[in-house]
mmCIF file with all atom_site columns, C-alpha atoms in Angstrom:
data_model
loop_
_atom_site.group_PDB
_atom_site.id
_atom_site.type_symbol
_atom_site.label_atom_id
_atom_site.label_alt_id
_atom_site.label_comp_id
_atom_site.label_asym_id
_atom_site.label_entity_id
_atom_site.label_seq_id
_atom_site.pdbx_PDB_ins_code
_atom_site.Cartn_x
_atom_site.Cartn_y
_atom_site.Cartn_z
_atom_site.occupancy
_atom_site.B_iso_or_equiv
_atom_site.pdbx_formal_charge
_atom_site.auth_seq_id
_atom_site.auth_comp_id
_atom_site.auth_asym_id
_atom_site.auth_atom_id
_atom_site.pdbx_PDB_model_num
ATOM 1   C CA . UNK Q 1 1   ? 0.000   0.000   0.000   1.00 0.00 ? 1   UNK Q CA 1
ATOM 2   C CA . UNK Q 1 2   ? 1.372   3.434   -0.858  1.00 0.00 ? 2   UNK Q CA 1
ATOM 3   C CA . UNK Q 1 3   ? 1.237   6.567   1.214   1.00 0.00 ? 3   UNK Q CA 1
ATOM 4   C CA . UNK Q 1 4   ? -2.252  8.024   1.511   1.00 0.00 ? 4   UNK Q CA 1
ATOM 5   C CA . UNK Q 1 5   ? -3.465  11.482  2.464   1.00 0.00 ? 5   UNK Q CA 1
ATOM 6   C CA . UNK Q 1 6   ? -4.052  10.333  6.057   1.00 0.00 ? 6   UNK Q CA 1
ATOM 7   C CA . UNK Q 1 7   ? -0.605  11.594  7.082   1.00 0.00 ? 7   UNK Q CA 1
ATOM 8   C CA . UNK Q 1 8   ? -1.284  15.064  5.703   1.00 0.00 ? 8   UNK Q CA 1
ATOM 9   C CA . UNK Q 1 9   ? -4.662  15.181  7.456   1.00 0.00 ? 9   UNK Q CA 1
ATOM 10  C CA . UNK Q 1 10  ? -3.115  14.003  10.734  1.00 0.00 ? 10  UNK Q CA 1
ATOM 11  C CA . UNK Q 1 11  ? -0.283  16.546  10.585  1.00 0.00 ? 11  UNK Q CA 1
ATOM 12  C CA . UNK Q 1 12  ? -2.731  19.321  9.697   1.00 0.00 ? 12  UNK Q CA 1
ATOM 13  C CA . UNK Q 1 13  ? -4.953  18.398  12.654  1.00 0.00 ? 13  UNK Q CA 1
ATOM 14  C CA . UNK Q 1 14  ? -2.021  18.193  15.078  1.00 0.00 ? 14  UNK Q CA 1
ATOM 15  C CA . UNK Q 1 15  ? -0.751  21.586  13.935  1.00 0.00 ? 15  UNK Q CA 1
ATOM 16  C CA . UNK Q 1 16  ? -4.196  23.117  14.449  1.00 0.00 ? 16  UNK Q CA 1
ATOM 17  C CA . UNK Q 1 17  ? -4.410  21.616  17.933  1.00 0.00 ? 17  UNK Q CA 1
ATOM 18  C CA . UNK Q 1 18  ? -0.986  23.083  18.704  1.00 0.00 ? 18  UNK Q CA 1
ATOM 19  C CA . UNK Q 1 19  ? -2.021  26.494  17.354  1.00 0.00 ? 19  UNK Q CA 1
ATOM 20  C CA . UNK Q 1 20  ? -5.127  26.680  19.521  1.00 0.00 ? 20  UNK Q CA 1
ATOM 21  C CA . UNK Q 1 21  ? -3.758  24.780  22.516  1.00 0.00 ? 21  UNK Q CA 1
ATOM 22  C CA . UNK Q 1 22  ? -5.651  27.042  24.935  1.00 0.00 ? 22  UNK Q CA 1
ATOM 23  C CA . UNK Q 1 23  ? -8.905  25.243  24.058  1.00 0.00 ? 23  UNK Q CA 1
ATOM 24  C CA . UNK Q 1 24  ? -10.222 22.008  22.589  1.00 0.00 ? 24  UNK Q CA 1
ATOM 25  C CA . UNK Q 1 25  ? -11.150 21.908  18.917  1.00 0.00 ? 25  UNK Q CA 1
ATOM 26  C CA . UNK Q 1 26  ? -14.064 19.980  17.496  1.00 0.00 ? 26  UNK Q CA 1
ATOM 27  C CA . UNK Q 1 27  ? -13.662 17.668  14.545  1.00 0.00 ? 27  UNK Q CA 1
ATOM 28  C CA . UNK Q 1 28  ? -15.939 20.060  12.621  1.00 0.00 ? 28  UNK Q CA 1
ATOM 29  C CA . UNK Q 1 29  ? -13.529 22.971  13.228  1.00 0.00 ? 29  UNK Q CA 1
ATOM 30  C CA . UNK Q 1 30  ? -10.600 20.883  12.028  1.00 0.00 ? 30  UNK Q CA 1
ATOM 31  C CA . UNK Q 1 31  ? -12.625 19.630  9.057   1.00 0.00 ? 31  UNK Q CA 1
ATOM 32  C CA . UNK Q 1 32  ? -13.444 23.228  8.085   1.00 0.00 ? 32  UNK Q CA 1
ATOM 33  C CA . UNK Q 1 33  ? -9.733  24.033  7.885   1.00 0.00 ? 33  UNK Q CA 1
ATOM 34  C CA . UNK Q 1 34  ? -9.161  20.919  5.799   1.00 0.00 ? 34  UNK Q CA 1
ATOM 35  C CA . UNK Q 1 35  ? -12.212 21.590  3.620   1.00 0.00 ? 35  UNK Q CA 1
ATOM 36  C CA . UNK Q 1 36  ? -13.074 18.004  4.477   1.00 0.00 ? 36  UNK Q CA 1
ATOM 37  C CA . UNK Q 1 37  ? -15.674 15.852  6.182   1.00 0.00 ? 37  UNK Q CA 1
ATOM 38  C CA . UNK Q 1 38  ? -15.779 15.705  10.016  1.00 0.00 ? 38  UNK Q CA 1
ATOM 39  C CA . UNK Q 1 39  ? -16.273 11.928  9.840   1.00 0.00 ? 39  UNK Q CA 1
ATOM 40  C CA . UNK Q 1 40  ? -12.918 11.512  8.068   1.00 0.00 ? 40  UNK Q CA 1
ATOM 41  C CA . UNK Q 1 41  ? -11.294 13.832  10.611  1.00 0.00 ? 41  UNK Q CA 1
ATOM 42  C CA . UNK Q 1 42  ? -12.759 11.849  13.538  1.00 0.00 ? 42  UNK Q CA 1
ATOM 43  C CA . UNK Q 1 43  ? -11.317 8.621   12.097  1.00 0.00 ? 43  UNK Q CA 1
ATOM 44  C CA . UNK Q 1 44  ? -7.861  10.183  11.832  1.00 0.00 ? 44  UNK Q CA 1
ATOM 45  C CA . UNK Q 1 45  ? -8.146  11.707  15.316  1.00 0.00 ? 45  UNK Q CA 1
ATOM 46  C CA . UNK Q 1 46  ? -9.149  8.281   16.641  1.00 0.00 ? 46  UNK Q CA 1
ATOM 47  C CA . UNK Q 1 47  ? -5.919  6.807   15.278  1.00 0.00 ? 47  UNK Q CA 1
ATOM 48  C CA . UNK Q 1 48  ? -3.948  9.699   16.766  1.00 0.00 ? 48  UNK Q CA 1
ATOM 49  C CA . UNK Q 1 49  ? -5.669  9.077   20.121  1.00 0.00 ? 49  UNK Q CA 1
ATOM 50  C CA . UNK Q 1 50  ? -4.788  5.378   19.966  1.00 0.00 ? 50  UNK Q CA 1
ATOM 51  C CA . UNK Q 1 51  ? -1.162  6.406   19.443  1.00 0.00 ? 51  UNK Q CA 1
ATOM 52  C CA . UNK Q 1 52  ? -1.269  8.701   22.487  1.00 0.00 ? 52  UNK Q CA 1
ATOM 53  C CA . UNK Q 1 53  ? -0.870  11.919  20.480  1.00 0.00 ? 53  UNK Q CA 1
ATOM 54  C CA . UNK Q 1 54  ? -4.279  13.489  21.214  1.00 0.00 ? 54  UNK Q CA 1
ATOM 55  C CA . UNK Q 1 55  ? -7.096  13.087  23.688  1.00 0.00 ? 55  UNK Q CA 1
ATOM 56  C CA . UNK Q 1 56  ? -10.736 14.009  23.587  1.00 0.00 ? 56  UNK Q CA 1
ATOM 57  C CA . UNK Q 1 57  ? -13.431 15.151  25.963  1.00 0.00 ? 57  UNK Q CA 1
ATOM 58  C CA . UNK Q 1 58  ? -17.101 14.575  25.384  1.00 0.00 ? 58  UNK Q CA 1
ATOM 59  C CA . UNK Q 1 59  ? -20.084 16.775  25.946  1.00 0.00 ? 59  UNK Q CA 1
ATOM 60  C CA . UNK Q 1 60  ? -20.582 20.507  25.906  1.00 0.00 ? 60  UNK Q CA 1
ATOM 61  C CA . UNK Q 1 61  ? -17.293 22.295  25.424  1.00 0.00 ? 61  UNK Q CA 1
ATOM 62  C CA . UNK Q 1 62  ? -15.655 18.997  24.511  1.00 0.00 ? 62  UNK Q CA 1
ATOM 63  C CA . UNK Q 1 63  ? -13.302 18.380  21.656  1.00 0.00 ? 63  UNK Q CA 1
ATOM 64  C CA . UNK Q 1 64  ? -9.763  17.360  20.843  1.00 0.00 ? 64  UNK Q CA 1
ATOM 65  C CA . UNK Q 1 65  ? -6.463  18.447  22.387  1.00 0.00 ? 65  UNK Q CA 1
ATOM 66  C CA . UNK Q 1 66  ? -2.825  17.422  22.144  1.00 0.00 ? 66  UNK Q CA 1
ATOM 67  C CA . UNK Q 1 67  ? -1.782  14.753  24.626  1.00 0.00 ? 67  UNK Q CA 1
ATOM 68  C CA . UNK Q 1 68  ? 1.889   15.770  24.362  1.00 0.00 ? 68  UNK Q CA 1
ATOM 69  C CA . UNK Q 1 69  ? 3.737   19.017  23.830  1.00 0.00 ? 69  UNK Q CA 1
ATOM 70  C CA . UNK Q 1 70  ? 4.076   20.006  20.141  1.00 0.00 ? 70  UNK Q CA 1
ATOM 71  C CA . UNK Q 1 71  ? 7.876   19.789  20.480  1.00 0.00 ? 71  UNK Q CA 1
ATOM 72  C CA . UNK Q 1 72  ? 7.461   16.127  21.487  1.00 0.00 ? 72  UNK Q CA 1
ATOM 73  C CA . UNK Q 1 73  ? 5.395   15.074  18.450  1.00 0.00 ? 73  UNK Q CA 1
ATOM 74  C CA . UNK Q 1 74  ? 7.249   14.425  15.212  1.00 0.00 ? 74  UNK Q CA 1
ATOM 75  C CA . UNK Q 1 75  ? 5.839   14.130  11.739  1.00 0.00 ? 75  UNK Q CA 1
ATOM 76  C CA . UNK Q 1 76  ? 6.933   10.505  11.876  1.00 0.00 ? 76  UNK Q CA 1
ATOM 77  C CA . UNK Q 1 77  ? 4.766   9.992   14.979  1.00 0.00 ? 77  UNK Q CA 1
ATOM 78  C CA . UNK Q 1 78  ? 1.770   11.242  12.994  1.00 0.00 ? 78  UNK Q CA 1
ATOM 79  C CA . UNK Q 1 79  ? 2.671   9.130   9.976   1.00 0.00 ? 79  UNK Q CA 1
ATOM 80  C CA . UNK Q 1 80  ? 3.119   5.972   12.068  1.00 0.00 ? 80  UNK Q CA 1
ATOM 81  C CA . UNK Q 1 81  ? -0.209  6.554   13.831  1.00 0.00 ? 81  UNK Q CA 1
ATOM 82  C CA . UNK Q 1 82  ? -2.295  6.668   10.651  1.00 0.00 ? 82  UNK Q CA 1
ATOM 83  C CA . UNK Q 1 83  ? -0.509  4.807   7.861   1.00 0.00 ? 83  UNK Q CA 1
ATOM 84  C CA . UNK Q 1 84  ? -0.383  1.059   7.388   1.00 0.00 ? 84  UNK Q CA 1
ATOM 85  C CA . UNK Q 1 85  ? 2.040   -1.012  5.423   1.00 0.00 ? 85  UNK Q CA 1
ATOM 86  C CA . UNK Q 1 86  ? 5.002   0.000   3.363   1.00 0.00 ? 86  UNK Q CA 1
ATOM 87  C CA . UNK Q 1 87  ? 5.350   3.292   1.572   1.00 0.00 ? 87  UNK Q CA 1
ATOM 88  C CA . UNK Q 1 88  ? 6.697   1.933   -1.711  1.00 0.00 ? 88  UNK Q CA 1
ATOM 89  C CA . UNK Q 1 89  ? 4.676   -0.824  -3.299  1.00 0.00 ? 89  UNK Q CA 1
ATOM 90  C CA . UNK Q 1 90  ? 6.332   -4.124  -4.069  1.00 0.00 ? 90  UNK Q CA 1
ATOM 91  C CA . UNK Q 1 91  ? 5.383   -6.541  -6.838  1.00 0.00 ? 91  UNK Q CA 1
ATOM 92  C CA . UNK Q 1 92  ? 1.774   -7.635  -6.413  1.00 0.00 ? 92  UNK Q CA 1
ATOM 93  C CA . UNK Q 1 93  ? 2.680   -11.074 -7.802  1.00 0.00 ? 93  UNK Q CA 1
ATOM 94  C CA . UNK Q 1 94  ? 6.064   -12.814 -7.812  1.00 0.00 ? 94  UNK Q CA 1
ATOM 95  C CA . UNK Q 1 95  ? 7.977   -12.125 -11.044 1.00 0.00 ? 95  UNK Q CA 1
ATOM 96  C CA . UNK Q 1 96  ? 8.906   -14.943 -13.389 1.00 0.00 ? 96  UNK Q CA 1
ATOM 97  C CA . UNK Q 1 97  ? 11.763  -17.164 -12.233 1.00 0.00 ? 97  UNK Q CA 1
ATOM 98  C CA . UNK Q 1 98  ? 12.400  -17.974 -15.902 1.00 0.00 ? 98  UNK Q CA 1
ATOM 99  C CA . UNK Q 1 99  ? 13.690  -14.430 -16.486 1.00 0.00 ? 99  UNK Q CA 1
ATOM 100 C CA . UNK Q 1 100 ? 17.046  -13.209 -15.120 1.00 0.00 ? 100 UNK Q CA 1
ATOM 101 C CA . UNK Q 1 101 ? 15.499  -9.854  -14.225 1.00 0.00 ? 101 UNK Q CA 1
ATOM 102 C CA . UNK Q 1 102 ? 12.469  -11.544 -12.659 1.00 0.00 ? 102 UNK Q CA 1
ATOM 103 C CA . UNK Q 1 103 ? 14.656  -13.830 -10.528 1.00 0.00 ? 103 UNK Q CA 1
ATOM 104 C CA . UNK Q 1 104 ? 16.630  -10.935 -9.073  1.00 0.00 ? 104 UNK Q CA 1
ATOM 105 C CA . UNK Q 1 105 ? 14.605  -7.753  -9.098  1.00 0.00 ? 105 UNK Q CA 1
ATOM 106 C CA . UNK Q 1 106 ? 12.498  -8.320  -5.973  1.00 0.00 ? 106 UNK Q CA 1
ATOM 107 C CA . UNK Q 1 107 ? 15.506  -8.774  -3.691  1.00 0.00 ? 107 UNK Q CA 1
ATOM 108 C CA . UNK Q 1 108 ? 17.312  -5.814  -5.245  1.00 0.00 ? 108 UNK Q CA 1
ATOM 109 C CA . UNK Q 1 109 ? 14.283  -3.541  -4.999  1.00 0.00 ? 109 UNK Q CA 1
ATOM 110 C CA . UNK Q 1 110 ? 13.672  -4.612  -1.409  1.00 0.00 ? 110 UNK Q CA 1
ATOM 111 C CA . UNK Q 1 111 ? 17.061  -3.191  -0.383  1.00 0.00 ? 111 UNK Q CA 1
ATOM 112 C CA . UNK Q 1 112 ? 16.552  0.054   -2.336  1.00 0.00 ? 112 UNK Q CA 1
ATOM 113 C CA . UNK Q 1 113 ? 12.978  0.586   -1.210  1.00 0.00 ? 113 UNK Q CA 1
ATOM 114 C CA . UNK Q 1 114 ? 13.762  -0.192  2.433   1.00 0.00 ? 114 UNK Q CA 1
ATOM 115 C CA . UNK Q 1 115 ? 16.673  2.297   2.413   1.00 0.00 ? 115 UNK Q CA 1
ATOM 116 C CA . UNK Q 1 116 ? 14.397  4.949   0.888   1.00 0.00 ? 116 UNK Q CA 1
ATOM 117 C CA . UNK Q 1 117 ? 11.680  4.261   3.478   1.00 0.00 ? 117 UNK Q CA 1
ATOM 118 C CA . UNK Q 1 118 ? 14.199  4.511   6.331   1.00 0.00 ? 118 UNK Q CA 1
ATOM 119 C CA . UNK Q 1 119 ? 15.438  7.836   4.955   1.00 0.00 ? 119 UNK Q CA 1
ATOM 120 C CA . UNK Q 1 120 ? 11.879  9.179   4.832   1.00 0.00 ? 120 UNK Q CA 1
ATOM 121 C CA . UNK Q 1 121 ? 11.171  7.977   8.374   1.00 0.00 ? 121 UNK Q CA 1
ATOM 122 C CA . UNK Q 1 122 ? 14.377  9.598   9.624   1.00 0.00 ? 122 UNK Q CA 1
ATOM 123 C CA . UNK Q 1 123 ? 13.551  12.890  7.883   1.00 0.00 ? 123 UNK Q CA 1
ATOM 124 C CA . UNK Q 1 124 ? 10.004  12.994  9.273   1.00 0.00 ? 124 UNK Q CA 1
ATOM 125 C CA . UNK Q 1 125 ? 11.428  12.215  12.699  1.00 0.00 ? 125 UNK Q CA 1
ATOM 126 C CA . UNK Q 1 126 ? 13.501  15.416  12.643  1.00 0.00 ? 126 UNK Q CA 1
ATOM 127 C CA . UNK Q 1 127 ? 10.529  17.764  12.224  1.00 0.00 ? 127 UNK Q CA 1
ATOM 128 C CA . UNK Q 1 128 ? 8.108   18.371  15.075  1.00 0.00 ? 128 UNK Q CA 1
ATOM 129 C CA . UNK Q 1 129 ? 4.649   19.868  15.191  1.00 0.00 ? 129 UNK Q CA 1
ATOM 130 C CA . UNK Q 1 130 ? 6.247   22.811  17.033  1.00 0.00 ? 130 UNK Q CA 1
ATOM 131 C CA . UNK Q 1 131 ? 8.545   23.367  14.028  1.00 0.00 ? 131 UNK Q CA 1
ATOM 132 C CA . UNK Q 1 132 ? 5.570   23.434  11.661  1.00 0.00 ? 132 UNK Q CA 1
ATOM 133 C CA . UNK Q 1 133 ? 3.584   25.756  13.901  1.00 0.00 ? 133 UNK Q CA 1
ATOM 134 C CA . UNK Q 1 134 ? 6.475   28.234  14.037  1.00 0.00 ? 134 UNK Q CA 1
ATOM 135 C CA . UNK Q 1 135 ? 6.641   28.191  10.236  1.00 0.00 ? 135 UNK Q CA 1
ATOM 136 C CA . UNK Q 1 136 ? 2.868   28.663  9.900   1.00 0.00 ? 136 UNK Q CA 1
ATOM 137 C CA . UNK Q 1 137 ? 2.950   31.653  12.254  1.00 0.00 ? 137 UNK Q CA 1
ATOM 138 C CA . UNK Q 1 138 ? 6.000   33.126  10.500  1.00 0.00 ? 138 UNK Q CA 1
ATOM 139 C CA . UNK Q 1 139 ? 4.233   32.824  7.132   1.00 0.00 ? 139 UNK Q CA 1
ATOM 140 C CA . UNK Q 1 140 ? 1.225   34.664  8.561   1.00 0.00 ? 140 UNK Q CA 1
ATOM 141 C CA . UNK Q 1 141 ? 3.413   37.574  9.718   1.00 0.00 ? 141 UNK Q CA 1
ATOM 142 C CA . UNK Q 1 142 ? 5.099   38.007  6.345   1.00 0.00 ? 142 UNK Q CA 1
ATOM 143 C CA . UNK Q 1 143 ? 3.171   40.155  3.856   1.00 0.00 ? 143 UNK Q CA 1
ATOM 144 C CA . UNK Q 1 144 ? 1.761   38.249  0.919   1.00 0.00 ? 144 UNK Q CA 1
ATOM 145 C CA . UNK Q 1 145 ? 2.996   39.693  -2.414  1.00 0.00 ? 145 UNK Q CA 1
ATOM 146 C CA . UNK Q 1 146 ? 0.242   41.235  -4.485  1.00 0.00 ? 146 UNK Q CA 1
ATOM 147 C CA . UNK Q 1 147 ? 0.377   40.887  -8.267  1.00 0.00 ? 147 UNK Q CA 1
ATOM 148 C CA . UNK Q 1 148 ? 0.219   44.248  -9.984  1.00 0.00 ? 148 UNK Q CA 1
#
């Protein structure tokens, strides 16, 4: 299975929760920012809760909040909470053993793909939700160029 949009949704939600950490956010508020469906957001938040990244309160004034400090949540944490399987797809069916390429390609690709996946995991592990929030806030302070 390849990478889905669940990681982007999860990271977006975590960054919103970090931005408005003084209160809980509803799944509808997060869905509005995503221009998405609250049901999809609740599913993603459920996975994040299972991973110990967020928590929720029910009832009036309830919603979602971060369970850890933004500096303690990496993009890899979000990815691992919501994605299943490998990032790069392998052969769906074993290649032909009668072909020299077919006999060898799976093992060779396994090494290359695994190295690439480890590199991605390491890179996502270096960036925290706090890093993203600082960049979001910095972008908001900078004037947006207007076309003339």
